[in-house]
PDB file of C-alpha atoms in Angstrom:
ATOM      1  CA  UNK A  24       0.000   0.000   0.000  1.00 49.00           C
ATOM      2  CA  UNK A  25       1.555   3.354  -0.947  1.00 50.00           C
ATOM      3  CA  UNK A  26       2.378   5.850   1.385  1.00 54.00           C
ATOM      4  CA  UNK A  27       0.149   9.177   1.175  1.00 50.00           C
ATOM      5  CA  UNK A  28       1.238  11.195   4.509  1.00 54.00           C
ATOM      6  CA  UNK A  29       4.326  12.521   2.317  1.00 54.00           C
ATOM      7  CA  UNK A  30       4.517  15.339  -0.121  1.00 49.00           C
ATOM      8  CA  UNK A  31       7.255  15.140  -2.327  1.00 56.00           C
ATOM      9  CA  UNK A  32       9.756  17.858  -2.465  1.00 53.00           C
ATOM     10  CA  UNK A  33       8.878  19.391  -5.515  1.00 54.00           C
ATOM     11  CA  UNK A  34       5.095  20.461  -4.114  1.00 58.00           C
ATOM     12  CA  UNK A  35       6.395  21.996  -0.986  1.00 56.00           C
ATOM     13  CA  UNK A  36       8.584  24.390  -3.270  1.00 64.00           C
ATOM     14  CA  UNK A  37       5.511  25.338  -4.876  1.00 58.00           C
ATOM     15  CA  UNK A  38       3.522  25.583  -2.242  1.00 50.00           C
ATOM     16  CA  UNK A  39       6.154  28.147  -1.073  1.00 55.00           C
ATOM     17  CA  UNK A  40       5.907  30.286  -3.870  1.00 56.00           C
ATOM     18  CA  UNK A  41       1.987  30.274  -4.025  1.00 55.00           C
ATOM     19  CA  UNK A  42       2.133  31.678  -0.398  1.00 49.00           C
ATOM     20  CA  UNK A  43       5.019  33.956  -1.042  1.00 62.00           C
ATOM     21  CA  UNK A  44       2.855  35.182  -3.970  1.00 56.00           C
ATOM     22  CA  UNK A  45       0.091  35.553  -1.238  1.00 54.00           C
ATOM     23  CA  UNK A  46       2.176  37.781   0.867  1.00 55.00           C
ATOM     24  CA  UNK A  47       3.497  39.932  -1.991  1.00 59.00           C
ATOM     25  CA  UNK A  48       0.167  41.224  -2.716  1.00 57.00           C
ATOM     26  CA  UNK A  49      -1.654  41.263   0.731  1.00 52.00           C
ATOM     27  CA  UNK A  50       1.769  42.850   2.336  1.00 59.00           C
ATOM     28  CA  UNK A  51       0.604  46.564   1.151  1.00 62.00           C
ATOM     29  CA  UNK A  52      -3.022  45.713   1.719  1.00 57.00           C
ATOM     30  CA  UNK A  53      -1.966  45.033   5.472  1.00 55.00           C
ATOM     31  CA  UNK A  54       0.422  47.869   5.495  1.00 56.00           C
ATOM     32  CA  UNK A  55      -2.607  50.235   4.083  1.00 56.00           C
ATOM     33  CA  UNK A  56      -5.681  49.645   6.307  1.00 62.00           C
ATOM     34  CA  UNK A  57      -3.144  49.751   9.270  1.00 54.00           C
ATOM     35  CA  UNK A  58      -2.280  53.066   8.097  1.00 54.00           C
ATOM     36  CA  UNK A  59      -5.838  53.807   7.342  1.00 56.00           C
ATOM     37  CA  UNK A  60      -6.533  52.638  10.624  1.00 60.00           C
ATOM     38  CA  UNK A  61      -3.185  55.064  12.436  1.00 56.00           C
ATOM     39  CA  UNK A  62      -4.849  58.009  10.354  1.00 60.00           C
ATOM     40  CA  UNK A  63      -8.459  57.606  11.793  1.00 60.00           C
ATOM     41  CA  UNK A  64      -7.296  56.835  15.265  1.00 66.00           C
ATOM     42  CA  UNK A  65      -5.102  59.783  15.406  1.00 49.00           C
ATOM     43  CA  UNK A  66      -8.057  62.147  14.081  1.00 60.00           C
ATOM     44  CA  UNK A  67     -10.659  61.024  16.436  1.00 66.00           C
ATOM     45  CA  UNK A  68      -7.796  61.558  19.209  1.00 56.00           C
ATOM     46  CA  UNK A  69      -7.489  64.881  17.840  1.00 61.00           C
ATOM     47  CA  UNK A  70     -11.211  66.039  17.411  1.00 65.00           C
ATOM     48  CA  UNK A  71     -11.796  64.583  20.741  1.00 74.00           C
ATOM     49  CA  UNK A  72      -9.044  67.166  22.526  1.00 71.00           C
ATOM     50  CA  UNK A  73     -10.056  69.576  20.138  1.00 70.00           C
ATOM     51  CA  UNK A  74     -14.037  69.381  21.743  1.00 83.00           C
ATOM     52  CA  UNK A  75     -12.457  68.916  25.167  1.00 87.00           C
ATOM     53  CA  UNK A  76     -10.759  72.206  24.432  1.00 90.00           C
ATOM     54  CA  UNK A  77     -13.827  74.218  22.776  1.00 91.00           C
ATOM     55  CA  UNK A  78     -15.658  72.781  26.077  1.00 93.00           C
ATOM     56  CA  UNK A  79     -13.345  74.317  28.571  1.00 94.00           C
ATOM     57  CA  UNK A  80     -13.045  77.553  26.613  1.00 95.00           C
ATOM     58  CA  UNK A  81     -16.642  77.667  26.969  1.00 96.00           C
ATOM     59  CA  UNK A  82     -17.388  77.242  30.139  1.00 96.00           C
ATOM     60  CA  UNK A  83     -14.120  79.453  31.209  1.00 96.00           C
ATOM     61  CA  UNK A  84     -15.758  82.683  28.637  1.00 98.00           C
ATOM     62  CA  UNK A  85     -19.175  82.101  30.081  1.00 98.00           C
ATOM     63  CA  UNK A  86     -17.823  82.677  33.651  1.00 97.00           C
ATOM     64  CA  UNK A  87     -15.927  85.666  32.712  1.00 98.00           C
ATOM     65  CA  UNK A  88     -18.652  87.151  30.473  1.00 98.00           C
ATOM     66  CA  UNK A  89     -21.251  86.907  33.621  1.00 98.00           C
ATOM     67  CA  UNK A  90     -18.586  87.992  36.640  1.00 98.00           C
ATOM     68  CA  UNK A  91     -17.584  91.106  34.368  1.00 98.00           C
ATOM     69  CA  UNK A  92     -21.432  91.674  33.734  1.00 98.00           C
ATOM     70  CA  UNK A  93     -22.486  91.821  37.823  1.00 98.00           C
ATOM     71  CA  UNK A  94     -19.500  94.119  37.724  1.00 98.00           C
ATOM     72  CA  UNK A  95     -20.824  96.340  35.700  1.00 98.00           C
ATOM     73  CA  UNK A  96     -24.023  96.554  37.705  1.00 98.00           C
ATOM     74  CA  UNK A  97     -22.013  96.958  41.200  1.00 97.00           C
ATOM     75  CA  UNK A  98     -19.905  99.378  39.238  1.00 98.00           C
ATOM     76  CA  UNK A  99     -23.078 101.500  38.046  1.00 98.00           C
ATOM     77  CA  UNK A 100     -25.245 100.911  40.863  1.00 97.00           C
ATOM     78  CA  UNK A 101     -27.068 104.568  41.352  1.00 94.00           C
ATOM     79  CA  UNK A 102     -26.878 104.018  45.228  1.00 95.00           C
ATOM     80  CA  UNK A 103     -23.470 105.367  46.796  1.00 94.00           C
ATOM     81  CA  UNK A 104     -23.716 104.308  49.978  1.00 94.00           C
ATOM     82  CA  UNK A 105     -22.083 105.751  53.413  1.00 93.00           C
ATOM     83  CA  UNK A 106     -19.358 102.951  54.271  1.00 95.00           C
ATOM     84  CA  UNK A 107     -17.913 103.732  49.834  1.00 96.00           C
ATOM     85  CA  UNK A 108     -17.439 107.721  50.561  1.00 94.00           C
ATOM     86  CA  UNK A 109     -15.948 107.033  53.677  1.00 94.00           C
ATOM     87  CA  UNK A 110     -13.924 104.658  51.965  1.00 95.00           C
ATOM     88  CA  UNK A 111     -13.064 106.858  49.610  1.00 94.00           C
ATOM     89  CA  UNK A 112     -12.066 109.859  52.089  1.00 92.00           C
ATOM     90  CA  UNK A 113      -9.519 107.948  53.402  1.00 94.00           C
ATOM     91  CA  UNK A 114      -8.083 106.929  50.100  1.00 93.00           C
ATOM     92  CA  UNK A 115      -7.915 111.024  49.205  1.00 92.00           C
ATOM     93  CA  UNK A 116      -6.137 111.363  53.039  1.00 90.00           C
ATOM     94  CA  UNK A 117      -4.210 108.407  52.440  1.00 92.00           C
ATOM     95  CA  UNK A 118      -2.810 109.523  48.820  1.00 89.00           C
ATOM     96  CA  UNK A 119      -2.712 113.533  50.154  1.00 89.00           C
ATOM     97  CA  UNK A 120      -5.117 114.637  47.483  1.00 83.00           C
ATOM     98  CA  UNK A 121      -7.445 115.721  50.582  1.00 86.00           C
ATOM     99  CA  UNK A 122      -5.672 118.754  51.738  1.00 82.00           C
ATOM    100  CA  UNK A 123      -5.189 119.690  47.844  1.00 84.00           C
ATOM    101  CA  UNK A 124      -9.058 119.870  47.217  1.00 82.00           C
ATOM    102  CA  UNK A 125      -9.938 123.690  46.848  1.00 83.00           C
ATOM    103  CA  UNK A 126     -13.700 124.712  46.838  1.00 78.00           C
ATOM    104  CA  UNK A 127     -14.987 123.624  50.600  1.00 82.00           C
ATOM    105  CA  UNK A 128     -17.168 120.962  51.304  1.00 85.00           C
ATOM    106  CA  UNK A 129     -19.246 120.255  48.024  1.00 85.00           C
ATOM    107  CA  UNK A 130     -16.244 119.735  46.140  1.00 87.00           C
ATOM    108  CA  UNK A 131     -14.677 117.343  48.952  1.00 89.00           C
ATOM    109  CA  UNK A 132     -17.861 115.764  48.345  1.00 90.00           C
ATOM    110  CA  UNK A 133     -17.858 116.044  44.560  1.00 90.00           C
ATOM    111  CA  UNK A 134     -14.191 114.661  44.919  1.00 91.00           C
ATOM    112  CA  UNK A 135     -15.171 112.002  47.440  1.00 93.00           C
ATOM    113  CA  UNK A 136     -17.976 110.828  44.652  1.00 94.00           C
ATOM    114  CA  UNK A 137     -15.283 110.323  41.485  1.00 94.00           C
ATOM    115  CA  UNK A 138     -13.322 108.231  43.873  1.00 95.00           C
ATOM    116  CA  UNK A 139     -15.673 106.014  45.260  1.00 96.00           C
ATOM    117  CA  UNK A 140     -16.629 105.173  41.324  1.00 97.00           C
ATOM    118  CA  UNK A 141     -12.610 104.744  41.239  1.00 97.00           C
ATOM    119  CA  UNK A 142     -12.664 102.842  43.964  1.00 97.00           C
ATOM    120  CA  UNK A 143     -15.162 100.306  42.363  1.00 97.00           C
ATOM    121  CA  UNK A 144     -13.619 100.125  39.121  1.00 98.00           C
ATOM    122  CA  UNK A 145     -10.612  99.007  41.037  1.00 97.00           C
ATOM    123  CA  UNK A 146     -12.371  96.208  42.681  1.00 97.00           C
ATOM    124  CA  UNK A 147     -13.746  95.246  39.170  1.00 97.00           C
ATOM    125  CA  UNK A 148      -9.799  94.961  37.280  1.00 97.00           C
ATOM    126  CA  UNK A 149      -9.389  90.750  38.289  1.00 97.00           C
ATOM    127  CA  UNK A 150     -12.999  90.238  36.654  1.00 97.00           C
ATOM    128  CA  UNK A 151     -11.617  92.892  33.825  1.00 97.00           C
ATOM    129  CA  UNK A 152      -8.688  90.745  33.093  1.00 97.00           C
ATOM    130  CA  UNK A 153     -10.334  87.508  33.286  1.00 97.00           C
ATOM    131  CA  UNK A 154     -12.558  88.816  30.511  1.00 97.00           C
ATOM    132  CA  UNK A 155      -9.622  90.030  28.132  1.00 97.00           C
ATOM    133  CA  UNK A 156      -7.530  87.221  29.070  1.00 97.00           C
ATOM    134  CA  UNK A 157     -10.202  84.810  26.969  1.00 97.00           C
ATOM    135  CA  UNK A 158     -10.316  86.770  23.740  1.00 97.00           C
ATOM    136  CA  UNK A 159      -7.296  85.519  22.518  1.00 95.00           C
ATOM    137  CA  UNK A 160      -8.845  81.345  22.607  1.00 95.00           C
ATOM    138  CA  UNK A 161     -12.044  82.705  21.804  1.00 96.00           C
ATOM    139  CA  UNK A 162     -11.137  83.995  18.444  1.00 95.00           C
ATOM    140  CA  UNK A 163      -8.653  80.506  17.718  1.00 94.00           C
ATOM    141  CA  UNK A 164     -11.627  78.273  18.603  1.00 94.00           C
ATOM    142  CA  UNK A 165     -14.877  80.285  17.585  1.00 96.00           C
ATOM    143  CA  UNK A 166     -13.887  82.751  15.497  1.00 95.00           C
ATOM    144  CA  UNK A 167     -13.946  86.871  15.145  1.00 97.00           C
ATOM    145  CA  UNK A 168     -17.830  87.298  16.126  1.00 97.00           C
ATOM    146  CA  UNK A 169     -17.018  86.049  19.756  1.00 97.00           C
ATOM    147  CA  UNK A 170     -13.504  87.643  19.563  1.00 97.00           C
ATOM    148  CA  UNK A 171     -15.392  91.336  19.619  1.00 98.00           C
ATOM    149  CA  UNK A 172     -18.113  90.420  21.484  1.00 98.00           C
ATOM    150  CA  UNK A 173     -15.794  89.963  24.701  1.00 98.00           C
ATOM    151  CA  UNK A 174     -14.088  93.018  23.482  1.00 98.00           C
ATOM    152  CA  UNK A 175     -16.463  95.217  23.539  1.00 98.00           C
ATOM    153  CA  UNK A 176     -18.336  94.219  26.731  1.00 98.00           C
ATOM    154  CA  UNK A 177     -14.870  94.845  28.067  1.00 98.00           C
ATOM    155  CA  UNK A 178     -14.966  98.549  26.836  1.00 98.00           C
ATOM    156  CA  UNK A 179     -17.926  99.490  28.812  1.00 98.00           C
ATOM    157  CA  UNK A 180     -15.981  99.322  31.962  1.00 98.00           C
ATOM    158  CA  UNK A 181     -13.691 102.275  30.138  1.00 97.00           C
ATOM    159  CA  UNK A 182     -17.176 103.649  28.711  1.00 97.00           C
ATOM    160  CA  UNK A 183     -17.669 104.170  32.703  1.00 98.00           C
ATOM    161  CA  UNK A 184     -14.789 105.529  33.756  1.00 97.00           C
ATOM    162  CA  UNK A 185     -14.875 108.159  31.321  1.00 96.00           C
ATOM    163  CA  UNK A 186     -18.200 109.458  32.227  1.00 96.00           C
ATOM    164  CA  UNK A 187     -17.258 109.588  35.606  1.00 96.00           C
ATOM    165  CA  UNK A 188     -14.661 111.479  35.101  1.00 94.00           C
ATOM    166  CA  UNK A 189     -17.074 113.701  33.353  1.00 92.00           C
ATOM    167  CA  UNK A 190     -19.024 113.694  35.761  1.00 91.00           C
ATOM    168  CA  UNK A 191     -16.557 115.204  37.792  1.00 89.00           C
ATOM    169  CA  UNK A 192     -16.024 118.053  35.819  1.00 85.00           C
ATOM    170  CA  UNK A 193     -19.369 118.594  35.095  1.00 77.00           C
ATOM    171  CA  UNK A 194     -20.436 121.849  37.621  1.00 66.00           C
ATOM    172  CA  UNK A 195     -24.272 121.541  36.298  1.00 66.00           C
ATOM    173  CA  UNK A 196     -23.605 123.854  33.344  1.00 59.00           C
ATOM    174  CA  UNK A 197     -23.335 121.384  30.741  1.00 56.00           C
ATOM    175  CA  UNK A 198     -25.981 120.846  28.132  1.00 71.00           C
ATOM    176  CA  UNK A 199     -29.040 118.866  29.147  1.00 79.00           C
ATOM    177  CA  UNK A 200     -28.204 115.965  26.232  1.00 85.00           C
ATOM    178  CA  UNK A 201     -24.957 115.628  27.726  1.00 87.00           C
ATOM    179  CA  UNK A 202     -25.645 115.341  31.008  1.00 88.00           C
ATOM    180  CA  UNK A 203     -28.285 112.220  29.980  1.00 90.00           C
ATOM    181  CA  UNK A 204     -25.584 110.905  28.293  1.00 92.00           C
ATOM    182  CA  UNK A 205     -23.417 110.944  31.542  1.00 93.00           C
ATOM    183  CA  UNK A 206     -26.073 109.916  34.004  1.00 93.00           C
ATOM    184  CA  UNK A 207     -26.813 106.560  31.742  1.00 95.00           C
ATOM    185  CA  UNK A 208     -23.383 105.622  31.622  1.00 96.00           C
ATOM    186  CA  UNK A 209     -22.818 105.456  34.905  1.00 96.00           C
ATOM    187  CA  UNK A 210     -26.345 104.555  35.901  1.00 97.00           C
ATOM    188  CA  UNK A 211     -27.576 101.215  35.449  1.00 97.00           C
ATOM    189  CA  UNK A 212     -31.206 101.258  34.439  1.00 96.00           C
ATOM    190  CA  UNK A 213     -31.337 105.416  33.914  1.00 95.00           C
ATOM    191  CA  UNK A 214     -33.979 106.697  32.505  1.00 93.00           C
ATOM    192  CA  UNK A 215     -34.729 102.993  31.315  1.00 94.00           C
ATOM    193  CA  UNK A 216     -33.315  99.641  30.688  1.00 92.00           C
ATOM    194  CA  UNK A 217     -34.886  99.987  27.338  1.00 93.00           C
ATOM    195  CA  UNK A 218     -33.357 103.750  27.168  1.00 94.00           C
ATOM    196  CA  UNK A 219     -29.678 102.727  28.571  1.00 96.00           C
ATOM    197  CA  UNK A 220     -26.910 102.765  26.248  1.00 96.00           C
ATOM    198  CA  UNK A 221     -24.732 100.684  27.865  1.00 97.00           C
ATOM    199  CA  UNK A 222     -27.512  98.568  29.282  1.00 98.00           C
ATOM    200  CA  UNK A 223     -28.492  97.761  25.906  1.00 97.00           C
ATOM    201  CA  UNK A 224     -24.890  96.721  24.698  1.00 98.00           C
ATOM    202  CA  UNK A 225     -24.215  94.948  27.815  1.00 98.00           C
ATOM    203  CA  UNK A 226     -27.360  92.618  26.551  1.00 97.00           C
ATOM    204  CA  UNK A 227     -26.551  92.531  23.946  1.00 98.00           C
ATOM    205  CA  UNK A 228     -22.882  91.183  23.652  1.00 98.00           C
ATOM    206  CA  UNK A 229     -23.903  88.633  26.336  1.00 98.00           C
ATOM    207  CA  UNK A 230     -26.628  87.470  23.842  1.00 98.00           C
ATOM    208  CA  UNK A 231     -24.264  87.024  21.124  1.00 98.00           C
ATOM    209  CA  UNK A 232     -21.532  85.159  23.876  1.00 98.00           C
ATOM    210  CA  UNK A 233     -24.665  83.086  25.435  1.00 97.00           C
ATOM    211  CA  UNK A 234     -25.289  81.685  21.451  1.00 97.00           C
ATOM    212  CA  UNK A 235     -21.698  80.644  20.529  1.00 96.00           C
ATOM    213  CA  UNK A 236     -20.726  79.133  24.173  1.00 96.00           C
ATOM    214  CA  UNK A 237     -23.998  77.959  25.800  1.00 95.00           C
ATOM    215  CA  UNK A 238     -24.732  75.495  22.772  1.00 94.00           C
ATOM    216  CA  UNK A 239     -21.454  73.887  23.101  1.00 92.00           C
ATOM    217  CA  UNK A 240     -21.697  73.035  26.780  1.00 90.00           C
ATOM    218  CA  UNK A 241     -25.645  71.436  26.460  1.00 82.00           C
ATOM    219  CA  UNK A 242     -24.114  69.253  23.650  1.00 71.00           C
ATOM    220  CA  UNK A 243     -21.753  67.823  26.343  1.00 57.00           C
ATOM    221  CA  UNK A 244     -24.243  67.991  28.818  1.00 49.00           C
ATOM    222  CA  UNK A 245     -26.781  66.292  26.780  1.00 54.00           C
ATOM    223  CA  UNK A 246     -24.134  63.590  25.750  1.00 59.00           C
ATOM    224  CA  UNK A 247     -23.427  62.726  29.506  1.00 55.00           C
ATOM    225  CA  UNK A 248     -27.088  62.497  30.519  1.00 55.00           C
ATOM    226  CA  UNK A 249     -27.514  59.559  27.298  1.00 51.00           C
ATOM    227  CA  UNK A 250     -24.543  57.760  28.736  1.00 55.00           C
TER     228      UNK A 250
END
């Protein structure tokens, strides 16, 4: 009975060159979909950060945008009260300007006024710099719209302080328009909300901050609630 569990030598060879054949044209296929596979990885690793990124930026504008806006309000809050001017007294004593103030006591008080607004401001410059500190990431991530937004609810704080320093000049001979013009800046809510200048920017560039950030983080929020 003839042996069958052998191969002869000459089928093995070819056997070897049928799977060497094999290899030479599935060796790029291989090398391709593991490259395709490299290339895909490394872009979902890189969209991922990039979202982790946008989220964070959100969320750190959003704070900003809503510290600097109560700011604002303390900053333009129509009520000076005692505990500020005295505050502010001792600052003038403290600094000298006190003995330097010529004109009795309504311009000590007139003086006492401007730096109790100065006095605010100052308490208002971490929230300030917070708020400038984010336009540079706001404009990589979102883009120009968001960019000026931040910008120019920055400005109002200097929209403030030069009305107040307007106000200090101001001896009640200046023209009726103008003197509106200084009361509203440094008046929240004067005459109206709906009349306010810099109430109505204020709402404004928080609207357009609120639509570009606020979307982002309910996405994320949304995705962890379906988890």
């Amino acid at each position: 009975m003839p042996d069958t569990s052998a191969v002869p030598i000459s089928n093995w060879t070819e056997v070897a060159a049928m799977l060497q054949g094999i290899g030479a044209v599935l060796g790029p296929v291989v090398v391709g979909i593991a490259a395709w596979i490299g290339r895909n990885t490394f872009e979902s690793w890189r969209q991922q950060k990039l979202s982790e990124r946008r989220i964070e930026q959100a969320e750190r504008i959003l704070t900003a945008t809503y510290k600097a806006r109560r700011s604002l309000s303390y900053v333009r809050n129509p009520m000076m009260l005692g505990h500020e001017l005295d505050a502010a007294n001792a600052t003038l004593k403290e600094s000298g300007e006190w003995d330097k103030i010529i004109g009795g006591e309504q311009e000590r008080e007139r003086v006492a006024t401007t730096q109790a607004y100065y006095n605010r401001l100052n308490r208002t410059l971490d929230d300030r710099r917070a708020l400038e500190e984010c336009q540079p990431m706001a404009r990589a991530l979102f883009g120009e719209q968001l960019e000026k937004a931040i910008e120019t609810l920055n400005h109002q704080f200097r929209t403030v302080q030069i009305y107040v320093d307007a106000n200090h000049r101001d001896r009640n001979d200046a023209d009726t328009d103008f003197r509106g013009k200084i009361s509203s800046a440094i008046f929240e809510g004067y005459p109206s909300s709906a009349e306010n200048e810099i109430d109505q920017t204020v709402t404004a560039q928080v609207g357009i901050i609120e639509s570009i950030c606020l979307p982002i983080l309910r996405l994320e929020a949304a995705k962890n609630i379906g988890r």
